[in-house]
Amino acid sequence: MNYRPCLFILTILFLVPISLADVNSPAYSLGTMQPVSSYTAHPGENKTVDFYIFNAYGNRISHIMFSTANNPDNLEVDLPPLETNMWNISGIMTPVEENLYVEPMPIVEEQPANPPAGIYYLKATNITGFIPAKRVVATIKIPEDAPLGKSYELTINALAKWYGEAGTVQISQARPFSYTLLITAENYSETLYNPPGEEGGGWSLGLSNEMVFGIVIAVLVIVILFQQFRPKKHR
Amino acid sequence: MKSGRIAIGLLIILAFAIMFMIKTTTLPNVYAATYANQSTTASVTVNGFVSVTLQNTPINFPALDPGTNNTPATANQGNPLIVRVDNATTVAVMGYLNGSVFTDGGSNSFTVGNMTLNITGNATILNTSCSGSNRCSYTLNASWVFNETAPLGTGHKGESFWHYISIPQVQAPAGYSSNVRVCVMQVSATPTACS
């Protein structure tokens, strides 16, 4: 008797519930891309930095709040505004505080000719296709009196939450974005500056060449005058 | 005689002055360079992608009596919690965990340290105090638990976090909850970024 058709049908019957379970199983995904982490800025500048957030592998909407951390110089940072949005979650109206939400957006093979507003398509080396993402722009205000050459360190945190969970322990995901801002002058300039005493190279007594020259001349004049006016010996 | 000496003195002074001028005068380069080296810099930024997906959440435990120790979480609800580093990730990452105090929303609570975890998976480095036969306790502050190198290739890399809980001997009957945070950051980020 040939059992192969029966085995095939049984295999299908086993696989269908598993794949359905996988589809229904919540997957909470937070994907991010930070293009640049080190910037130069000048005193008084409003420096714009950006990063992208995507939800390519999840099946629930990511609700994201931003905050600053590791900000020892208390730099003022403008982030997307915190809003309270009303969401209908499985029939229950739920107010949610968030700076941004990102719907599940799977990877696409081609960039659409007319992309949805606010959606950017990122190319990662490991994947085939493009990742739809939302861009986040933050403005860092550099103090007017920021000293040239100083490096400011700053971290922007993204905290993603998901709704629909009902359990003992709720889960969230955090992702830090670290930035370094080197303060430089707004306009370029270049002048030679050597500390006193090193100019000229050969003389290093802490005296300028003019002073040394003057001293030598003075000594010579004194010697000559001494020779002229010294008392003569009488024989 | 006097005028002769004065003349000699002045000649000496003049000689010193000429020597000084020769020493401090920069002579121009009068020869032509046969070649010149100039350099510039080329720079490019490689974007860092990090994508992590959590599955089998939330973490649920069955109803327990006070004094019960090391009860595993309910199957597929934190037993295990899957922390999956997706293959879009292009940079080396570090994973941290922390949790808040278990509270009933009122005056009753117990420490999150009563919840422990054991990690299995294929991360490049796992915290040895949480893997193998060891379990580590949750803390309020973020604790490092794994490292993952990049690129990941075509597949994901997942870690399984197996959860257990112990209920204090004297604990008021109530429903208690905690919030767990999974923080994943680029290895190059500020070391305290997940703190």
CSV table of C-alpha atoms in Angstrom, one decimal:
chain,number,residue,atom,x,y,z
A,1,MET,CA,0.0,0.0,0.0
A,2,ASN,CA,1.3,3.5,-0.9
A,3,TYR,CA,1.3,5.7,2.2
A,4,ARG,CA,2.8,8.7,0.5
A,5,PRO,CA,-0.4,10.6,-0.2
A,6,CYS,CA,-1.6,10.1,3.3
A,7,LEU,CA,1.7,11.3,4.7
A,8,PHE,CA,1.5,14.4,2.5
A,9,ILE,CA,-2.0,15.2,3.6
A,10,LEU,CA,-1.1,14.7,7.3
A,11,THR,CA,1.9,17.0,6.8
A,12,ILE,CA,-0.2,19.7,5.3
A,13,LEU,CA,-2.8,19.3,8.1
A,14,PHE,CA,0.0,19.8,10.7
A,15,LEU,CA,1.7,22.7,9.0
A,16,VAL,CA,-1.5,24.8,8.4
A,17,PRO,CA,-2.2,25.4,12.2
A,18,ILE,CA,1.5,26.1,12.8
A,19,SER,CA,1.6,28.8,10.0
A,20,LEU,CA,-1.7,30.3,11.2
A,21,ALA,CA,-0.3,30.4,14.7
A,22,ASP,CA,2.8,32.2,13.4
A,23,VAL,CA,0.7,34.8,11.6
A,24,ASN,CA,-1.4,35.5,14.7
A,25,SER,CA,1.5,35.5,17.1
A,26,PRO,CA,2.4,39.0,18.0
A,27,ALA,CA,5.8,40.2,16.8
A,28,TYR,CA,6.9,43.5,18.2
A,29,SER,CA,9.6,45.0,16.0
A,30,LEU,CA,11.8,48.1,16.3
A,31,GLY,CA,14.1,48.8,13.5
A,32,THR,CA,16.4,51.8,13.3
A,33,MET,CA,19.0,53.4,11.1
A,34,GLN,CA,21.3,56.1,12.2
A,35,PRO,CA,23.2,57.7,9.2
A,36,VAL,CA,25.7,59.9,11.1
A,37,SER,CA,26.7,60.0,14.7
A,38,SER,CA,29.5,62.7,14.6
A,39,TYR,CA,28.9,66.2,13.6
A,40,THR,CA,30.6,69.6,13.6
A,41,ALA,CA,28.7,72.6,14.7
A,42,HIS,CA,29.5,76.2,15.5
A,43,PRO,CA,28.4,78.3,18.6
A,44,GLY,CA,24.8,79.4,18.4
A,45,GLU,CA,23.9,76.9,15.6
A,46,ASN,CA,20.7,74.9,15.5
A,47,LYS,CA,22.1,71.6,14.4
A,48,THR,CA,19.8,69.2,12.7
A,49,VAL,CA,20.4,65.4,13.2
A,50,ASP,CA,18.2,62.6,11.9
A,51,PHE,CA,17.6,58.9,12.1
A,52,TYR,CA,15.0,56.5,10.7
A,53,ILE,CA,12.6,54.0,12.3
A,54,PHE,CA,11.1,51.0,10.6
A,55,ASN,CA,8.8,48.1,11.5
A,56,ALA,CA,9.7,45.6,8.8
A,57,TYR,CA,9.4,42.4,10.8
A,58,GLY,CA,6.6,43.1,13.2
A,59,ASN,CA,2.8,42.8,13.0
A,60,ARG,CA,1.8,45.3,15.6
A,61,ILE,CA,2.0,49.1,15.5
A,62,SER,CA,5.1,50.5,17.3
A,63,HIS,CA,4.2,53.5,19.5
A,64,ILE,CA,7.4,55.4,20.2
A,65,MET,CA,8.4,58.1,22.7
A,66,PHE,CA,11.7,60.0,22.5
A,67,SER,CA,13.7,61.5,25.3
A,68,THR,CA,17.2,62.7,25.8
A,69,ALA,CA,19.8,61.0,28.0
A,70,ASN,CA,23.5,61.3,28.7
A,71,ASN,CA,23.2,65.0,28.2
A,72,PRO,CA,25.8,66.3,30.7
A,73,ASP,CA,25.9,69.9,29.2
A,74,ASN,CA,22.0,70.1,29.2
A,75,LEU,CA,21.9,70.9,25.5
A,76,GLU,CA,18.4,72.0,24.4
A,77,VAL,CA,17.0,69.4,22.0
A,78,ASP,CA,13.8,69.8,19.9
A,79,LEU,CA,12.2,66.4,19.2
A,80,PRO,CA,9.0,65.6,17.3
A,81,PRO,CA,6.1,66.8,19.5
A,82,LEU,CA,4.6,64.5,22.1
A,83,GLU,CA,1.0,63.9,21.1
A,84,THR,CA,-1.9,62.1,22.7
A,85,ASN,CA,-3.6,60.0,20.0
A,86,MET,CA,-6.8,58.1,20.4
A,87,TRP,CA,-6.5,54.5,19.1
A,88,ASN,CA,-9.2,52.0,18.7
A,89,ILE,CA,-7.5,48.8,20.0
A,90,SER,CA,-9.7,45.8,19.4
A,91,GLY,CA,-12.8,47.9,20.0
A,92,ILE,CA,-11.5,49.8,23.0
A,93,MET,CA,-10.7,53.5,22.6
A,94,THR,CA,-7.3,54.0,24.1
A,95,PRO,CA,-5.4,57.3,24.5
A,96,VAL,CA,-1.7,56.8,23.7
A,97,GLU,CA,1.0,59.3,24.3
A,98,GLU,CA,3.6,59.1,21.6
A,99,ASN,CA,6.0,61.1,19.5
A,100,LEU,CA,5.7,58.8,16.6
A,101,TYR,CA,4.0,55.6,15.5
A,102,VAL,CA,5.2,53.2,12.9
A,103,GLU,CA,2.9,50.7,11.3
A,104,PRO,CA,4.2,47.3,10.1
A,105,MET,CA,5.7,48.0,6.7
A,106,PRO,CA,7.3,44.9,5.1
A,107,ILE,CA,10.4,45.1,2.9
A,108,VAL,CA,9.5,45.9,-0.8
A,109,GLU,CA,11.4,44.8,-3.9
A,110,GLU,CA,11.1,48.1,-5.7
A,111,GLN,CA,10.6,51.6,-4.5
A,112,PRO,CA,7.1,52.8,-5.5
A,113,ALA,CA,6.9,55.5,-8.1
A,114,ASN,CA,4.7,57.5,-5.8
A,115,PRO,CA,5.8,56.7,-2.2
A,116,PRO,CA,3.4,57.5,0.6
A,117,ALA,CA,4.0,60.8,2.3
A,118,GLY,CA,6.7,60.7,5.0
A,119,ILE,CA,8.0,57.3,4.0
A,120,TYR,CA,11.6,56.8,2.9
A,121,TYR,CA,13.0,53.6,1.4
A,122,LEU,CA,16.3,52.4,2.8
A,123,LYS,CA,18.7,50.0,1.3
A,124,ALA,CA,20.5,47.7,3.8
A,125,THR,CA,23.3,45.5,2.7
A,126,ASN,CA,22.0,42.3,4.1
A,127,ILE,CA,18.6,42.3,2.4
A,128,THR,CA,17.1,42.3,-1.0
A,129,GLY,CA,14.8,45.2,-1.6
A,130,PHE,CA,14.1,48.3,0.3
A,131,ILE,CA,12.9,49.0,3.9
A,132,PRO,CA,10.1,51.5,4.3
A,133,ALA,CA,10.9,53.8,7.2
A,134,LYS,CA,9.9,57.1,8.9
A,135,ARG,CA,12.5,59.8,9.3
A,136,VAL,CA,12.9,61.5,12.7
A,137,VAL,CA,14.5,64.9,12.8
A,138,ALA,CA,15.9,66.5,16.0
A,139,THR,CA,17.4,69.9,16.4
A,140,ILE,CA,20.2,70.4,18.9
A,141,LYS,CA,20.7,74.0,20.0
A,142,ILE,CA,24.4,74.8,20.4
A,143,PRO,CA,25.0,77.5,23.1
A,144,GLU,CA,26.3,80.9,21.9
A,145,ASP,CA,29.2,80.6,24.3
A,146,ALA,CA,30.2,77.0,23.4
A,147,PRO,CA,34.0,76.9,23.4
A,148,LEU,CA,35.7,76.1,20.2
A,149,GLY,CA,37.2,72.6,20.2
A,150,LYS,CA,34.8,71.2,22.8
A,151,SER,CA,33.0,67.9,22.0
A,152,TYR,CA,29.4,67.6,23.3
A,153,GLU,CA,28.0,64.2,23.9
A,154,LEU,CA,24.3,63.5,23.7
A,155,THR,CA,22.0,60.5,23.5
A,156,ILE,CA,18.5,60.4,22.1
A,157,ASN,CA,16.5,57.5,23.3
A,158,ALA,CA,13.6,55.9,21.5
A,159,LEU,CA,11.3,53.7,23.6
A,160,ALA,CA,8.8,51.6,21.7
A,161,LYS,CA,5.7,50.1,23.2
A,162,TRP,CA,3.0,47.9,21.9
A,163,TYR,CA,-0.7,47.6,22.9
A,164,GLY,CA,-2.9,44.6,23.0
A,165,GLU,CA,-0.7,42.8,25.6
A,166,ALA,CA,-2.4,41.7,28.8
A,167,GLY,CA,-0.1,39.9,31.1
A,168,THR,CA,2.0,40.0,34.2
A,169,VAL,CA,5.0,41.6,32.6
A,170,GLN,CA,4.8,44.1,29.8
A,171,ILE,CA,7.6,44.5,27.3
A,172,SER,CA,9.1,47.6,25.7
A,173,GLN,CA,12.1,48.1,23.5
A,174,ALA,CA,14.6,50.9,23.8
A,175,ARG,CA,17.1,52.1,21.2
A,176,PRO,CA,19.7,54.8,22.0
A,177,PHE,CA,21.2,57.1,19.4
A,178,SER,CA,24.5,58.5,20.5
A,179,TYR,CA,25.8,61.8,19.0
A,180,THR,CA,29.0,63.7,19.2
A,181,LEU,CA,29.1,67.4,18.2
A,182,LEU,CA,32.5,69.0,17.8
A,183,ILE,CA,32.4,72.8,18.1
A,184,THR,CA,34.2,74.7,15.3
A,185,ALA,CA,34.4,78.3,14.2
A,186,GLU,CA,31.7,79.3,11.7
A,187,ASN,CA,34.3,80.9,9.4
A,188,TYR,CA,37.6,79.3,8.5
A,189,SER,CA,40.8,81.1,9.5
A,190,GLU,CA,44.5,80.1,9.8
A,191,THR,CA,47.3,82.0,11.4
A,192,LEU,CA,50.7,81.0,12.7
A,193,TYR,CA,50.9,81.0,16.4
A,194,ASN,CA,54.0,79.9,18.3
A,195,PRO,CA,54.3,80.3,22.0
A,196,PRO,CA,56.8,83.1,23.0
A,197,GLY,CA,60.4,81.9,23.2
A,198,GLU,CA,60.1,79.4,20.4
A,199,GLU,CA,60.1,81.9,17.6
A,200,GLY,CA,63.2,81.9,15.5
A,201,GLY,CA,64.2,78.5,16.5
A,202,GLY,CA,67.9,79.0,17.5
A,203,TRP,CA,67.6,81.2,20.5
A,204,SER,CA,65.9,79.8,23.5
A,205,LEU,CA,66.8,81.9,26.4
A,206,GLY,CA,63.3,83.3,26.7
A,207,LEU,CA,64.5,86.6,25.1
A,208,SER,CA,63.6,87.9,21.8
A,209,ASN,CA,66.3,88.4,19.1
A,210,GLU,CA,65.9,92.2,19.4
A,211,MET,CA,66.6,92.1,23.1
A,212,VAL,CA,69.7,89.9,22.7
A,213,PHE,CA,71.0,92.2,20.0
A,214,GLY,CA,70.4,95.2,22.2
A,215,ILE,CA,72.2,93.6,25.1
A,216,VAL,CA,75.2,92.8,23.0
A,217,ILE,CA,75.4,96.3,21.6
A,218,ALA,CA,75.1,97.8,25.1
A,219,VAL,CA,77.9,95.6,26.4
A,220,LEU,CA,80.1,96.6,23.5
A,221,VAL,CA,79.5,100.3,24.0
A,222,ILE,CA,80.3,100.0,27.7
A,223,VAL,CA,83.5,98.1,27.0
A,224,ILE,CA,84.6,100.8,24.4
A,225,LEU,CA,83.7,103.7,26.8
A,226,PHE,CA,85.6,101.9,29.6
A,227,GLN,CA,88.6,101.7,27.4
A,228,GLN,CA,88.3,105.4,26.5
A,229,PHE,CA,87.9,106.8,29.9
A,230,ARG,CA,89.9,104.4,32.2
A,231,PRO,CA,92.7,106.2,34.1
A,232,LYS,CA,96.0,106.0,32.4
A,233,LYS,CA,99.0,104.4,34.3
A,234,HIS,CA,101.8,106.8,35.0
A,235,ARG,CA,105.1,105.3,34.5
B,1,MET,CA,94.6,107.0,19.2
B,2,LYS,CA,91.2,107.6,20.7
B,3,SER,CA,89.5,107.9,17.4
B,4,GLY,CA,91.2,104.8,16.2
B,5,ARG,CA,89.8,102.8,19.1
B,6,ILE,CA,86.4,104.2,18.6
B,7,ALA,CA,86.5,103.2,14.9
B,8,ILE,CA,87.6,99.6,15.9
B,9,GLY,CA,84.7,99.5,18.4
B,10,LEU,CA,82.2,100.6,15.9
B,11,LEU,CA,83.6,98.1,13.3
B,12,ILE,CA,83.1,95.3,15.9
B,13,ILE,CA,79.5,96.4,16.5
B,14,LEU,CA,78.9,96.6,12.8
B,15,ALA,CA,80.3,93.1,12.4
B,16,PHE,CA,78.0,91.7,15.1
B,17,ALA,CA,75.0,93.4,13.5
B,18,ILE,CA,75.8,91.9,10.1
B,19,MET,CA,76.3,88.4,11.6
B,20,PHE,CA,72.9,88.8,13.4
B,21,MET,CA,71.1,89.8,10.2
B,22,ILE,CA,72.6,86.9,8.3
B,23,LYS,CA,71.5,84.5,11.0
B,24,THR,CA,67.9,85.7,11.2
B,25,THR,CA,67.3,86.4,7.5
B,26,THR,CA,65.4,83.7,5.7
B,27,LEU,CA,66.8,83.1,2.3
B,28,PRO,CA,64.2,82.4,-0.4
B,29,ASN,CA,64.2,79.1,-2.1
B,30,VAL,CA,65.7,79.7,-5.5
B,31,TYR,CA,65.6,76.2,-6.8
B,32,ALA,CA,62.6,74.6,-8.6
B,33,ALA,CA,60.8,71.6,-7.0
B,34,THR,CA,61.0,68.6,-9.2
B,35,TYR,CA,57.8,67.0,-7.7
B,36,ALA,CA,55.0,67.9,-5.3
B,37,ASN,CA,52.9,65.8,-3.0
B,38,GLN,CA,49.4,66.9,-2.2
B,39,SER,CA,46.7,65.0,-0.4
B,40,THR,CA,43.0,65.2,0.3
B,41,THR,CA,40.6,63.0,2.1
B,42,ALA,CA,37.8,60.8,0.9
B,43,SER,CA,35.0,60.0,3.3
B,44,VAL,CA,31.9,57.9,3.2
B,45,THR,CA,29.4,57.0,5.9
B,46,VAL,CA,28.1,53.4,6.1
B,47,ASN,CA,24.7,53.5,7.7
B,48,GLY,CA,24.1,51.4,10.8
B,49,PHE,CA,20.9,49.3,10.8
B,50,VAL,CA,19.6,47.7,13.9
B,51,SER,CA,16.4,45.7,13.9
B,52,VAL,CA,15.1,43.6,16.8
B,53,THR,CA,11.8,41.7,17.1
B,54,LEU,CA,10.3,40.3,20.2
B,55,GLN,CA,8.0,37.3,20.2
B,56,ASN,CA,6.2,35.3,22.8
B,57,THR,CA,5.2,38.2,24.9
B,58,PRO,CA,3.9,39.3,27.4
B,59,ILE,CA,5.6,37.2,30.1
B,60,ASN,CA,2.9,35.4,32.0
B,61,PHE,CA,3.1,33.3,35.1
B,62,PRO,CA,0.4,31.0,36.6
B,63,ALA,CA,-1.3,31.9,39.9
B,64,LEU,CA,1.1,31.0,42.7
B,65,ASP,CA,1.2,30.6,46.4
B,66,PRO,CA,3.5,32.7,48.6
B,67,GLY,CA,6.8,31.0,49.1
B,68,THR,CA,6.7,29.3,45.8
B,69,ASN,CA,10.2,29.3,44.1
B,70,ASN,CA,11.4,29.2,40.6
B,71,THR,CA,8.1,28.7,38.8
B,72,PRO,CA,8.6,28.9,35.0
B,73,ALA,CA,6.5,31.3,32.9
B,74,THR,CA,3.6,30.0,30.9
B,75,ALA,CA,4.5,28.2,27.7
B,76,ASN,CA,4.9,30.7,24.8
B,77,GLN,CA,4.3,33.6,27.1
B,78,GLY,CA,7.8,34.4,28.3
B,79,ASN,CA,8.7,30.8,28.2
B,80,PRO,CA,10.7,31.5,26.3
B,81,LEU,CA,10.6,35.2,25.2
B,82,ILE,CA,12.2,35.3,21.8
B,83,VAL,CA,14.6,38.3,21.2
B,84,ARG,CA,15.4,38.1,17.5
B,85,VAL,CA,18.1,40.2,15.9
B,86,ASP,CA,16.8,40.6,12.4
B,87,ASN,CA,19.0,40.1,9.3
B,88,ALA,CA,18.6,43.8,8.3
B,89,THR,CA,21.0,44.5,11.2
B,90,THR,CA,24.4,45.6,9.8
B,91,VAL,CA,26.3,46.6,13.0
B,92,ALA,CA,27.5,44.7,16.0
B,93,VAL,CA,24.9,45.2,18.8
B,94,MET,CA,24.7,44.7,22.6
B,95,GLY,CA,21.5,43.7,24.4
B,96,TYR,CA,20.5,44.9,27.9
B,97,LEU,CA,17.6,44.0,30.1
B,98,ASN,CA,16.0,45.6,33.1
B,99,GLY,CA,12.6,45.5,34.9
B,100,SER,CA,10.5,47.6,37.2
B,101,VAL,CA,9.2,46.6,40.7
B,102,PHE,CA,6.3,44.1,40.7
B,103,THR,CA,3.3,46.0,42.0
B,104,ASP,CA,-0.4,45.5,42.4
B,105,GLY,CA,-1.0,49.1,41.5
B,106,GLY,CA,-1.5,49.9,45.2
B,107,SER,CA,0.7,49.5,48.2
B,108,ASN,CA,1.8,45.9,47.7
B,109,SER,CA,4.9,45.1,45.8
B,110,PHE,CA,8.0,42.9,45.6
B,111,THR,CA,11.3,43.3,43.9
B,112,VAL,CA,11.9,42.5,40.3
B,113,GLY,CA,14.9,40.5,41.4
B,114,ASN,CA,12.5,37.7,42.2
B,115,MET,CA,12.2,37.1,38.5
B,116,THR,CA,15.1,35.3,36.9
B,117,LEU,CA,16.1,34.3,33.4
B,118,ASN,CA,18.2,31.8,31.6
B,119,ILE,CA,19.3,32.5,28.0
B,120,THR,CA,19.9,30.0,25.3
B,121,GLY,CA,20.7,30.9,21.7
B,122,ASN,CA,23.3,31.6,19.2
B,123,ALA,CA,24.6,35.0,20.1
B,124,THR,CA,28.3,35.6,19.6
B,125,ILE,CA,28.6,36.2,23.4
B,126,LEU,CA,26.1,35.4,26.1
B,127,ASN,CA,26.4,36.6,29.7
B,128,THR,CA,27.7,33.5,31.3
B,129,SER,CA,25.9,34.2,34.6
B,130,CYS,CA,22.6,33.9,32.6
B,131,SER,CA,23.4,31.0,30.3
B,132,GLY,CA,24.2,27.3,30.6
B,133,SER,CA,23.0,26.1,33.9
B,134,ASN,CA,23.0,29.6,35.4
B,135,ARG,CA,20.2,32.0,36.0
B,136,CYS,CA,20.5,35.7,36.6
B,137,SER,CA,18.1,38.0,38.4
B,138,TYR,CA,16.4,41.0,36.8
B,139,THR,CA,17.6,44.3,38.1
B,140,LEU,CA,16.2,47.9,38.0
B,141,ASN,CA,19.2,49.0,36.2
B,142,ALA,CA,20.0,47.7,32.7
B,143,SER,CA,22.2,44.6,32.7
B,144,TRP,CA,24.1,43.4,29.7
B,145,VAL,CA,23.0,40.0,28.5
B,146,PHE,CA,24.3,39.4,25.0
B,147,ASN,CA,26.5,40.6,22.1
B,148,GLU,CA,25.8,40.0,18.4
B,149,THR,CA,28.2,40.6,15.6
B,150,ALA,CA,27.3,41.8,12.1
B,151,PRO,CA,26.6,41.1,9.3
B,152,LEU,CA,24.2,38.4,10.2
B,153,GLY,CA,24.0,37.0,6.6
B,154,THR,CA,20.7,36.0,5.2
B,155,GLY,CA,19.1,34.7,8.4
B,156,HIS,CA,18.0,36.1,11.8
B,157,LYS,CA,19.7,35.3,15.1
B,158,GLY,CA,17.4,34.6,18.0
B,159,GLU,CA,18.0,34.3,21.7
B,160,SER,CA,15.5,32.5,23.9
B,161,PHE,CA,14.9,34.1,27.3
B,162,TRP,CA,13.4,31.5,29.8
B,163,HIS,CA,11.7,33.2,32.7
B,164,TYR,CA,11.1,32.0,36.3
B,165,ILE,CA,9.6,33.7,39.3
B,166,SER,CA,9.8,33.2,43.1
B,167,ILE,CA,7.0,34.7,45.3
B,168,PRO,CA,8.1,36.0,48.7
B,169,GLN,CA,7.0,33.9,51.8
B,170,VAL,CA,4.7,36.7,53.0
B,171,GLN,CA,3.1,38.4,50.1
B,172,ALA,CA,-0.5,39.9,50.0
B,173,PRO,CA,-2.8,38.1,47.5
B,174,ALA,CA,-3.2,40.3,44.4
B,175,GLY,CA,-2.3,40.5,40.8
B,176,TYR,CA,1.2,41.9,40.3
B,177,SER,CA,2.8,43.3,37.2
B,178,SER,CA,6.2,44.7,36.1
B,179,ASN,CA,7.6,46.3,32.9
B,180,VAL,CA,10.5,44.8,31.2
B,181,ARG,CA,12.7,46.8,28.9
B,182,VAL,CA,14.9,45.3,26.2
B,183,CYS,CA,17.5,47.7,25.0
B,184,VAL,CA,19.7,46.9,22.0
B,185,MET,CA,22.3,49.4,21.0
B,186,GLN,CA,25.2,49.6,18.6
B,187,VAL,CA,28.5,48.5,20.2
B,188,SER,CA,30.0,51.9,19.2
B,189,ALA,CA,27.3,53.8,21.1
B,190,THR,CA,28.0,55.6,24.3
B,191,PRO,CA,28.6,52.8,26.9
B,192,THR,CA,25.9,54.0,29.2
B,193,ALA,CA,23.4,54.6,26.4
B,194,CYS,CA,21.1,51.8,27.6
B,195,SER,CA,21.4,52.7,31.3
